[in-house]
PDB file of C-alpha atoms in Angstrom:
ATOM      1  CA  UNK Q 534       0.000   0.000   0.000  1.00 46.00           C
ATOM      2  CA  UNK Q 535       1.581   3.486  -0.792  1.00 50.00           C
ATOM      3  CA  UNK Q 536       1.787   6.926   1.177  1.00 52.00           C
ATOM      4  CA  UNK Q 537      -1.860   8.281  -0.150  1.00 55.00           C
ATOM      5  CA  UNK Q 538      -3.518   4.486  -0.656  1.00 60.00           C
ATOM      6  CA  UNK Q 539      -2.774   4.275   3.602  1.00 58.00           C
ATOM      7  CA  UNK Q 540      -4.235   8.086   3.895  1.00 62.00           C
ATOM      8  CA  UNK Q 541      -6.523   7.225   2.146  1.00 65.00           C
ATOM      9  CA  UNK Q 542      -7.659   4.027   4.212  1.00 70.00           C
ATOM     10  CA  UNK Q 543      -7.115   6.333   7.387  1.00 72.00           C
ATOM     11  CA  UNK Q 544     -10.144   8.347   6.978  1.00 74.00           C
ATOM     12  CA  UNK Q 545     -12.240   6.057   5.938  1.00 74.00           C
ATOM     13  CA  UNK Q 546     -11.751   4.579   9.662  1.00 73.00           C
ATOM     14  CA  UNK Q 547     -13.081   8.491  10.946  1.00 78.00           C
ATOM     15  CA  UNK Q 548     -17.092   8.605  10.708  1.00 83.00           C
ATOM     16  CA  UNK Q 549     -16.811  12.496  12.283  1.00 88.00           C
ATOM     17  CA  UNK Q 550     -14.364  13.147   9.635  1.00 92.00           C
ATOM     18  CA  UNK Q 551     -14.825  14.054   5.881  1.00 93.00           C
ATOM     19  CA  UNK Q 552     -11.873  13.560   3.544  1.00 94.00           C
ATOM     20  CA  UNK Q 553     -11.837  14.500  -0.331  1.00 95.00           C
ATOM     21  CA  UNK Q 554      -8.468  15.118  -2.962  1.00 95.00           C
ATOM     22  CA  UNK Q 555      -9.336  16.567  -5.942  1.00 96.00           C
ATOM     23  CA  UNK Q 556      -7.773  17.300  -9.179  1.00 96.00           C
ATOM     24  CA  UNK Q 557      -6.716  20.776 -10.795  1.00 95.00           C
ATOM     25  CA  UNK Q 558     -10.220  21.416 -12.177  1.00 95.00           C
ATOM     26  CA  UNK Q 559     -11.727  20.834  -8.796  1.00 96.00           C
ATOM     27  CA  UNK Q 560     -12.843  17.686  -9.791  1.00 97.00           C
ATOM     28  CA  UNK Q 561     -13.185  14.658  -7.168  1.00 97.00           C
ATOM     29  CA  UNK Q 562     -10.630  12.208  -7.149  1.00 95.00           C
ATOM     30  CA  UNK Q 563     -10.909  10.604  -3.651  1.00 94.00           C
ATOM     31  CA  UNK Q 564     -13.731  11.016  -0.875  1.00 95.00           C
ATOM     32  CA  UNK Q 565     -13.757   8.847   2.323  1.00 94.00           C
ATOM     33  CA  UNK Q 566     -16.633   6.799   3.193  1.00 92.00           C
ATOM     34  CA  UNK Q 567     -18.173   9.480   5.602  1.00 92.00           C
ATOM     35  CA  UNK Q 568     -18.239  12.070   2.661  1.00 94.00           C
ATOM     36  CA  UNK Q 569     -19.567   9.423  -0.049  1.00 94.00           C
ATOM     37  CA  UNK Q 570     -22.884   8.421   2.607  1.00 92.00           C
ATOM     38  CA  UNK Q 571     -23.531  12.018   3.228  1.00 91.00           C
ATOM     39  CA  UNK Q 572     -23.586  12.709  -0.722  1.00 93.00           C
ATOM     40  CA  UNK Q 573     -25.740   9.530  -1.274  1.00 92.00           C
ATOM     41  CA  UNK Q 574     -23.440   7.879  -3.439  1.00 94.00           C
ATOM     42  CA  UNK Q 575     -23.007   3.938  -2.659  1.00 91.00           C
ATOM     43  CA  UNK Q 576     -19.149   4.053  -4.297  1.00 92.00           C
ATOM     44  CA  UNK Q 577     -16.481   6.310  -5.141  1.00 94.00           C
ATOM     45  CA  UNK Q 578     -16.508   5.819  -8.668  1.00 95.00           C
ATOM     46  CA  UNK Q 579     -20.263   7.711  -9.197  1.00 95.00           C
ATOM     47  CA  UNK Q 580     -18.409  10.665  -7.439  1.00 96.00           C
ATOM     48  CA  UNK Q 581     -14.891  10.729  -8.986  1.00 96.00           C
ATOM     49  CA  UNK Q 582     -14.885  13.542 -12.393  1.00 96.00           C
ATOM     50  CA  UNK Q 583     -17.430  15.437 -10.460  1.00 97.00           C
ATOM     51  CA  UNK Q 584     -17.275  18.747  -9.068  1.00 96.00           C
ATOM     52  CA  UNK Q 585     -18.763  20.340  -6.252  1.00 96.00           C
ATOM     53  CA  UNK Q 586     -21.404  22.624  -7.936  1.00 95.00           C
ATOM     54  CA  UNK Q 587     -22.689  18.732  -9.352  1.00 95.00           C
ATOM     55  CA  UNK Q 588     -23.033  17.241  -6.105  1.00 94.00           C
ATOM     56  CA  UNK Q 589     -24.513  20.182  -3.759  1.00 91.00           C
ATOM     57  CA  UNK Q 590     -27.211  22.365  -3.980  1.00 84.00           C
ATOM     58  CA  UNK Q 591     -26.569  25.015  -6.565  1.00 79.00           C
ATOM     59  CA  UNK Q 592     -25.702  27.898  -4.448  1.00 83.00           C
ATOM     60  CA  UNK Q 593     -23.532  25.658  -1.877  1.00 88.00           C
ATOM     61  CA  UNK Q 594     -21.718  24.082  -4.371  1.00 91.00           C
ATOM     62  CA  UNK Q 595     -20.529  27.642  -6.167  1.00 92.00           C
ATOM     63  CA  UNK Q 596     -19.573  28.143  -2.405  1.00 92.00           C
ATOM     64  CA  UNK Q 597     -17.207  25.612  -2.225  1.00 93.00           C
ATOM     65  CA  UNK Q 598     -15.649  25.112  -5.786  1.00 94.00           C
ATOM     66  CA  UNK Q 599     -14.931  28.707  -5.787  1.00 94.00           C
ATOM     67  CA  UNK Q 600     -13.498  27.709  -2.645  1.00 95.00           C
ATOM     68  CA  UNK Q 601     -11.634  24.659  -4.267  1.00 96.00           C
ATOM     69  CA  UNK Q 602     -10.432  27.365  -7.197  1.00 95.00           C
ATOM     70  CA  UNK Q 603      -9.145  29.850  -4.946  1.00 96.00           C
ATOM     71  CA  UNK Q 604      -6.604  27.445  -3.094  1.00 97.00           C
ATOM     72  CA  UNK Q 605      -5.797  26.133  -6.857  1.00 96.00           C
ATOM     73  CA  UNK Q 606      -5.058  29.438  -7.978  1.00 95.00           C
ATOM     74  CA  UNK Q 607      -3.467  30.687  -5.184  1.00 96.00           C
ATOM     75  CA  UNK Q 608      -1.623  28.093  -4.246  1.00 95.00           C
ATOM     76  CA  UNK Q 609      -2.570  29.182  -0.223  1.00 96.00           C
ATOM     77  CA  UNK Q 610      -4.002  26.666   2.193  1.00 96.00           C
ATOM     78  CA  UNK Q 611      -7.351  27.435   3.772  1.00 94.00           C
ATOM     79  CA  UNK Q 612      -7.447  26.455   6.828  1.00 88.00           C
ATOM     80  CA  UNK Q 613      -9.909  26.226  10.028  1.00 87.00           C
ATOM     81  CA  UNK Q 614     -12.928  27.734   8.962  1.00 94.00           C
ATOM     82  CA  UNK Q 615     -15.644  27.153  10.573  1.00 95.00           C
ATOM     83  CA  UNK Q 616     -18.244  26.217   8.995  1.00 94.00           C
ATOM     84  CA  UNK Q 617     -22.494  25.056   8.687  1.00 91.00           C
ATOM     85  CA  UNK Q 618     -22.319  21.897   6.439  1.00 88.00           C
ATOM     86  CA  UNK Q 619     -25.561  21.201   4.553  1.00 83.00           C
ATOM     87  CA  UNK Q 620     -25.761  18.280   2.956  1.00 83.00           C
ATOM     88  CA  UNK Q 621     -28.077  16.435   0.400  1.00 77.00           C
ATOM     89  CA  UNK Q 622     -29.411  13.430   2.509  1.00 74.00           C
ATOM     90  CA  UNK Q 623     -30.564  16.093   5.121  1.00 75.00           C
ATOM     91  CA  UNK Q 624     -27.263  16.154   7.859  1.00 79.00           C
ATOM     92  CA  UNK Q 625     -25.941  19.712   8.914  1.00 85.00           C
ATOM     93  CA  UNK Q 626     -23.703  20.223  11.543  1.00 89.00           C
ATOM     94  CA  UNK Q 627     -20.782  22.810  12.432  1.00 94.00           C
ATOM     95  CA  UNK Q 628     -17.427  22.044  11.227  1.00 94.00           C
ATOM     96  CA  UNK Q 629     -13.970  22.882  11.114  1.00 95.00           C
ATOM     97  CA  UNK Q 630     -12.706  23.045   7.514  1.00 95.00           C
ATOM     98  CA  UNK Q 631      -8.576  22.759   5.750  1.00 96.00           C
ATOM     99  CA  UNK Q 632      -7.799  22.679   2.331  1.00 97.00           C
ATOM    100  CA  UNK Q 633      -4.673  22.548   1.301  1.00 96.00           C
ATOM    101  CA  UNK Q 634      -2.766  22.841  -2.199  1.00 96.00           C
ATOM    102  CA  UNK Q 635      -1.357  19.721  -3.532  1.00 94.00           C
ATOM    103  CA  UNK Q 636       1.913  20.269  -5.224  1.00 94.00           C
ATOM    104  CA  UNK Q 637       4.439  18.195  -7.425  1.00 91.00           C
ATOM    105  CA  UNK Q 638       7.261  19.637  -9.339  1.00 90.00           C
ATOM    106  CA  UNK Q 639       6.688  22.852  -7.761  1.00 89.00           C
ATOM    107  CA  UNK Q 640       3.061  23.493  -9.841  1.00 93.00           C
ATOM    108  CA  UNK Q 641      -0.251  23.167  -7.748  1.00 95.00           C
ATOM    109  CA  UNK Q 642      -1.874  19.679  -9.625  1.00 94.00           C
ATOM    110  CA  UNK Q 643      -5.007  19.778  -6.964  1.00 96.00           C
ATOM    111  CA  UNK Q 644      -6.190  19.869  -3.274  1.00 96.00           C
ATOM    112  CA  UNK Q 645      -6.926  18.149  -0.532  1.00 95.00           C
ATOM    113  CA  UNK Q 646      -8.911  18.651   2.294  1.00 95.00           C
ATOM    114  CA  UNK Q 647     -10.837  17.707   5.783  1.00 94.00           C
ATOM    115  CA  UNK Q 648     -14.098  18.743   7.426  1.00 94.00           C
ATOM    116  CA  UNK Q 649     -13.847  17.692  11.696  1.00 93.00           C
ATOM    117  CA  UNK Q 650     -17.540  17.662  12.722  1.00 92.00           C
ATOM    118  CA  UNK Q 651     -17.821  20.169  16.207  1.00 92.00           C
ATOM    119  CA  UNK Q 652     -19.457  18.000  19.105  1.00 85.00           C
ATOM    120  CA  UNK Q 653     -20.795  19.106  22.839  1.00 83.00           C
ATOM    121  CA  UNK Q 654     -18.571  18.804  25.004  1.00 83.00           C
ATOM    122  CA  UNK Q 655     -17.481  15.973  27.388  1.00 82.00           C
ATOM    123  CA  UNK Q 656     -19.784  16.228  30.191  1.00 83.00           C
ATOM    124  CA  UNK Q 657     -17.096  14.476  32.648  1.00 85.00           C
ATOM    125  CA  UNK Q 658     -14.674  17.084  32.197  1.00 86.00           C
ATOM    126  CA  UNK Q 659     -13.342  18.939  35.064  1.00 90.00           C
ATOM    127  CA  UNK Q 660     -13.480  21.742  32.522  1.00 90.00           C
ATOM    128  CA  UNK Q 661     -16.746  21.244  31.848  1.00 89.00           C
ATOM    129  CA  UNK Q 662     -17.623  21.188  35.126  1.00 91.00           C
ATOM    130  CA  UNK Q 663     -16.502  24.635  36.131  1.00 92.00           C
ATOM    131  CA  UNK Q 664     -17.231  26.442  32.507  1.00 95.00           C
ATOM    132  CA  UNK Q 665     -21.299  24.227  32.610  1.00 94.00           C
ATOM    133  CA  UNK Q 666     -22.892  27.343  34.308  1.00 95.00           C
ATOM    134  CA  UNK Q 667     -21.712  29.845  32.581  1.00 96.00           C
ATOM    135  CA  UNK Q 668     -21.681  28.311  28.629  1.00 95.00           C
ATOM    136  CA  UNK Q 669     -25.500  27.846  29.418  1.00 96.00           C
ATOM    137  CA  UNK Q 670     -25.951  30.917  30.213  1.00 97.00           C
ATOM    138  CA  UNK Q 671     -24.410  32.466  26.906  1.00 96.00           C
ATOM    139  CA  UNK Q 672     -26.461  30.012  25.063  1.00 95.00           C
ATOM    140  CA  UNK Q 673     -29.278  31.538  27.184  1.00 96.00           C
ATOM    141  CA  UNK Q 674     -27.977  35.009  26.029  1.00 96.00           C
ATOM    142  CA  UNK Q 675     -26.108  34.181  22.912  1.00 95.00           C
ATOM    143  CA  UNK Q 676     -28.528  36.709  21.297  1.00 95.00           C
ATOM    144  CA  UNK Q 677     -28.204  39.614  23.513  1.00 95.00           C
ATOM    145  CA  UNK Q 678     -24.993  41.505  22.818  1.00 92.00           C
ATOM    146  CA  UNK Q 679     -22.882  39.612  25.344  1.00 95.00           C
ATOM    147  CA  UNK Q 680     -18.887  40.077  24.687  1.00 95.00           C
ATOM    148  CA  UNK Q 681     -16.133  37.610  25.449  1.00 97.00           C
ATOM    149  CA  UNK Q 682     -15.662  39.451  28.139  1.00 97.00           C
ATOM    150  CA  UNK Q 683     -18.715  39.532  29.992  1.00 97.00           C
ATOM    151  CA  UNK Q 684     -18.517  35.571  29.478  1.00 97.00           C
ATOM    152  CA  UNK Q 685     -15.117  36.036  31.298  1.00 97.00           C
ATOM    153  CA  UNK Q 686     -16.900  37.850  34.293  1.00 97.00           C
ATOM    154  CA  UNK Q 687     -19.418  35.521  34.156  1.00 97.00           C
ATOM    155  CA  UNK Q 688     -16.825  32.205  34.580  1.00 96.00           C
ATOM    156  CA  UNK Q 689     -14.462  34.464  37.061  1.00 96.00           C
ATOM    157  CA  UNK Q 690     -12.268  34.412  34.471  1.00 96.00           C
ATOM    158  CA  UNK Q 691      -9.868  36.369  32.540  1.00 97.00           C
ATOM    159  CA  UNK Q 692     -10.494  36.411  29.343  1.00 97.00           C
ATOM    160  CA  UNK Q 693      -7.144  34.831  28.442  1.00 97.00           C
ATOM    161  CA  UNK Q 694      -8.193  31.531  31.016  1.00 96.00           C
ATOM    162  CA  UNK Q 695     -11.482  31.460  29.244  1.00 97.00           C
ATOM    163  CA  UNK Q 696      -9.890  31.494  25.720  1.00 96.00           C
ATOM    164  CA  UNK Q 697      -7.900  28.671  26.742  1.00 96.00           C
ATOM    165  CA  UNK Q 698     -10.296  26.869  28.967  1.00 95.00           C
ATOM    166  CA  UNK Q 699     -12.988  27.476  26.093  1.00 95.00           C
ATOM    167  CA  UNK Q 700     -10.894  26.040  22.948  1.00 94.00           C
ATOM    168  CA  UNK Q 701      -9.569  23.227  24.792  1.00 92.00           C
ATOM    169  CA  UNK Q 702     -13.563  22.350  25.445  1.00 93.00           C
ATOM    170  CA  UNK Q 703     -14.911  23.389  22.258  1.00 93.00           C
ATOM    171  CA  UNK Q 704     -12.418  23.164  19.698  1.00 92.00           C
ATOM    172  CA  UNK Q 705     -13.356  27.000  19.026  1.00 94.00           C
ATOM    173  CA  UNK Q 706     -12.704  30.277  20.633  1.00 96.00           C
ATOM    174  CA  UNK Q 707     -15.134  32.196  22.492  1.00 96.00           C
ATOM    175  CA  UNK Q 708     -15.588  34.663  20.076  1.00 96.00           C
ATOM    176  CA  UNK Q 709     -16.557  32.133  17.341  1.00 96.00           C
ATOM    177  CA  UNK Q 710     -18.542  30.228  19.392  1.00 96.00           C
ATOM    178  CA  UNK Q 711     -20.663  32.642  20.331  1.00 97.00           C
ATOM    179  CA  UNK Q 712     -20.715  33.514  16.409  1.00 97.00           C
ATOM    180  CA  UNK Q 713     -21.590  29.895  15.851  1.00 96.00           C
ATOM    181  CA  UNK Q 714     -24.736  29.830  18.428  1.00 96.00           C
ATOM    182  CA  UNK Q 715     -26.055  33.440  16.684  1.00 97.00           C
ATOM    183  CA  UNK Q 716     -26.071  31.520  13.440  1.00 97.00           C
ATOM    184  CA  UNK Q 717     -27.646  28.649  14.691  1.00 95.00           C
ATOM    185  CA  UNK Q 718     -30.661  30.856  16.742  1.00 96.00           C
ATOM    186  CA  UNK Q 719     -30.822  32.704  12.710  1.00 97.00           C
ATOM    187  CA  UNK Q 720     -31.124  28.985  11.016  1.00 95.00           C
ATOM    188  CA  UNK Q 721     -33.950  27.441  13.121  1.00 93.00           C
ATOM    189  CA  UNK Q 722     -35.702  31.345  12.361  1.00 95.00           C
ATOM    190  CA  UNK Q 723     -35.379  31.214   8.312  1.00 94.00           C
ATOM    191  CA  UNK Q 724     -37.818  28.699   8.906  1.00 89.00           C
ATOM    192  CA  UNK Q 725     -40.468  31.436  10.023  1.00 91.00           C
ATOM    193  CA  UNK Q 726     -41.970  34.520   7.559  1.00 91.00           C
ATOM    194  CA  UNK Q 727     -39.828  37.596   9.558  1.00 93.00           C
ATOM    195  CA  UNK Q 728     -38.077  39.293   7.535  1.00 95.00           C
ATOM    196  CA  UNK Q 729     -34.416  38.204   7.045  1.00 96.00           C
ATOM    197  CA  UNK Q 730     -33.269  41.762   8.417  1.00 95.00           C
ATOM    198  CA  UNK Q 731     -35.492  41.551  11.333  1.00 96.00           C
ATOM    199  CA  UNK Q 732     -34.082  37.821  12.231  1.00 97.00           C
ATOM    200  CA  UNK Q 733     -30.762  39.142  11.938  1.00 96.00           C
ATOM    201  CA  UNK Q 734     -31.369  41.587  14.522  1.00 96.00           C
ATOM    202  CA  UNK Q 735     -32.990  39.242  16.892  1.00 96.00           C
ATOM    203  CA  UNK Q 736     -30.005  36.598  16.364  1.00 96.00           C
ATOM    204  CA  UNK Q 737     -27.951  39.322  17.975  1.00 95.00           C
ATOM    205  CA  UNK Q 738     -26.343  40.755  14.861  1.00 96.00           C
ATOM    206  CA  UNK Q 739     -25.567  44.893  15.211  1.00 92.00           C
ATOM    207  CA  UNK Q 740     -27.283  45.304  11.534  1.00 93.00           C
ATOM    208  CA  UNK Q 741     -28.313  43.230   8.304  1.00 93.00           C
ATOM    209  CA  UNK Q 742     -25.114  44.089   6.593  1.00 95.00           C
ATOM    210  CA  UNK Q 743     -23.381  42.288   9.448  1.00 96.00           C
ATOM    211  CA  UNK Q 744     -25.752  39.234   9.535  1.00 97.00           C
ATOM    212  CA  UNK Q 745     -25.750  38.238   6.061  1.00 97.00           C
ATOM    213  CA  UNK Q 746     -21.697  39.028   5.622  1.00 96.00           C
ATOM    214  CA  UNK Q 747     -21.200  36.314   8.966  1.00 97.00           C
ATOM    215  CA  UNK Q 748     -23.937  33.968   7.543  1.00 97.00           C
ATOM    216  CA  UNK Q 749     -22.613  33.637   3.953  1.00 95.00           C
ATOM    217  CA  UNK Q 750     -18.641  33.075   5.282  1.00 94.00           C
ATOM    218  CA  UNK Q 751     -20.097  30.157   7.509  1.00 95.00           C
ATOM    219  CA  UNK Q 752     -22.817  28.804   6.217  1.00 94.00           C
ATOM    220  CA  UNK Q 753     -22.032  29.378   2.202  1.00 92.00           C
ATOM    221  CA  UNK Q 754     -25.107  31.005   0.617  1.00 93.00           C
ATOM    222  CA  UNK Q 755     -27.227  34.190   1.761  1.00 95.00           C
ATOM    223  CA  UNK Q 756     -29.596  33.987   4.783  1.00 96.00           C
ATOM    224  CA  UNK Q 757     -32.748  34.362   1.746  1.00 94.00           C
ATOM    225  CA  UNK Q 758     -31.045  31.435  -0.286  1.00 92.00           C
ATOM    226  CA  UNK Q 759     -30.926  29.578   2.991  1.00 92.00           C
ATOM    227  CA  UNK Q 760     -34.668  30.160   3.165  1.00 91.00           C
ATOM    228  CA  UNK Q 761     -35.676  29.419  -0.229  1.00 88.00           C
ATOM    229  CA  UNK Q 762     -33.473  26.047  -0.014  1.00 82.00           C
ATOM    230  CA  UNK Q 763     -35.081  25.193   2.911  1.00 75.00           C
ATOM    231  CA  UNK Q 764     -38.410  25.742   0.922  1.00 74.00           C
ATOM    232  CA  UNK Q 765     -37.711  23.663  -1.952  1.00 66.00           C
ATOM    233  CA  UNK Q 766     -36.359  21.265   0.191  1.00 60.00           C
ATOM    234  CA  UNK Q 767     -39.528  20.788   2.541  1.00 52.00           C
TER     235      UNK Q 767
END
C-alpha cells in the first residue's frame, strides 16, 4: 500500500471526519466513506470527475468550488474555517474546515482537504464542570450583545483563562462560538416569515449588513437562499 492508498484508508476509519483530494479542475478524485454516505453515493466511482457545484445544492456548491479554485489558484491553504455543512441526505452540523494545495514539481496539480464535525462537550470534564454554568448561560444570552468578556466575568475568568479553557472544550474560541450559536438561533428562524433583516437583529447581529456578511462566510449562501433552499427542500 503506498503513502496516499494508507491516507486514504485512514479516513475512511473516521465517521466524524470528511476527507476529499481533488484534481486541478476541482474535480473529485478521492472522498472517504463518511463524505460518499452524506452525498448519497453507494461508491467512489459515481463521485470521482465530479465537481462540487454537481453534487450540492446550486448555491452551496458555487460556495465551495470557488473555494476549491481559490486554493488552486493561489496556491494558499485554507485552513480552520468554521463552517455550517448542509448536505443532500438532510445532515448539517458545524465544522472545522482545511484545504490545502497539492503540489508536485513545484506546480499546484489539486487539493486536498478535511471537514472535523464540532461536538458538545465531554460532560465528565473537570473543565466542563466549572465552565457548565456559565456556557449555558451564553447560550441563554447568545442573542443579547454579550462580549467575550462579559462571558469572562461571568466564569471568574480572565479572558485569556477562558480562551484557553474554552478552545480546549470546544475546539473553538469564544468569540466564534458565540458567532456559531447566533447563526444557529438565525437557522432554526429562516424557517419562520420575519423578515431576514429583522431575524438578523434578533439573532444578535448589530445590523443586516453584518448578519448576512457572517452567515454567507459560515454557512455558504445568503440567509434568503438559505430560506428558499429550505423551501424547496420541505
Amino acid at each position: 500500500m503506498d503513502l496516499l492508498s494508507a491516507h486514504h484508508a485512514l479516513f475512511d476509519r473516521l465517521p466524524d471526519v470528511v476527507y476529499f483530494s481533488k484534481d486541478a479542475e476541482g474535480r473529485y478524485t478521492h472522498a472517504n466513506q463518511t463524505l460518499l454516505q452524506r452525498l448519497g453515493f453507494s461508491d467512489l466511482k459515481a463521485l470521482m470527475g465530479k465537481t462540487a457545484t454537481e453534487v450540492f445544492p446550486a448555491q452551496l456548491g458555487e460556495h465551495y468550488w470557488q473555494q476549491d479554485l481559490q486554493v488552486i489558484r493561489s496556491g494558499a491553504s485554507m485552513g480552520d474555517m468554521l463552517e455550517r455543512h448542509l448536505f443532500p441526505n438532510g445532515e448539517s452540523g458545524w465544522c472545522l474546515s482545511v484545504k490545502h494545495p497539492i503540489r508536485e514539481d513545484g506546480k499546484v496539480r489539486g487539493i486536498v482537504g478535511i471537514s472535523r464535525d464540532l461536538k458538545g462537550p465531554s460532560t465528565q470534564s473537570p473543565v466542563y464542570q466549572r465552565l457548565a454554568g456559565s456556557l449555558a448561560w451564553a447560550r441563554q444570552h447568545c442573542t443579547d450583545p454579550i462580549s467575550v468578556a462579559d462571558l469572562a466575568q461571568h466564569a471568574k475568568l480572565s479572558v485569556a483563562q477562558l480562551e484557553r479553557h474554552v478552545l480546549a472544550l470546544l475546539q473553538l474560541t469564544p468569540s466564534r462560538w458565540l458567532l456559531s450559536l447566533r447563526l444557529e438561533y438565525a437557522l432554526g428562524q429562516l424557517a419562520s416569515d420575519r423578515t431576514v433583516a429583522q431575524i438578523g437583529l434578533d439573532s444578535g447581529f448589530t445590523d443586516h449588513s453584518a448578519f448576512s456578511r457572517a452567515f454567507r462566510r459560515h454557512v455558504g449562501i445568503s440567509p434568503s437562499d438559505f430560506r428558499l433552499l429550505k423551501t424547496a427542500g420541505a
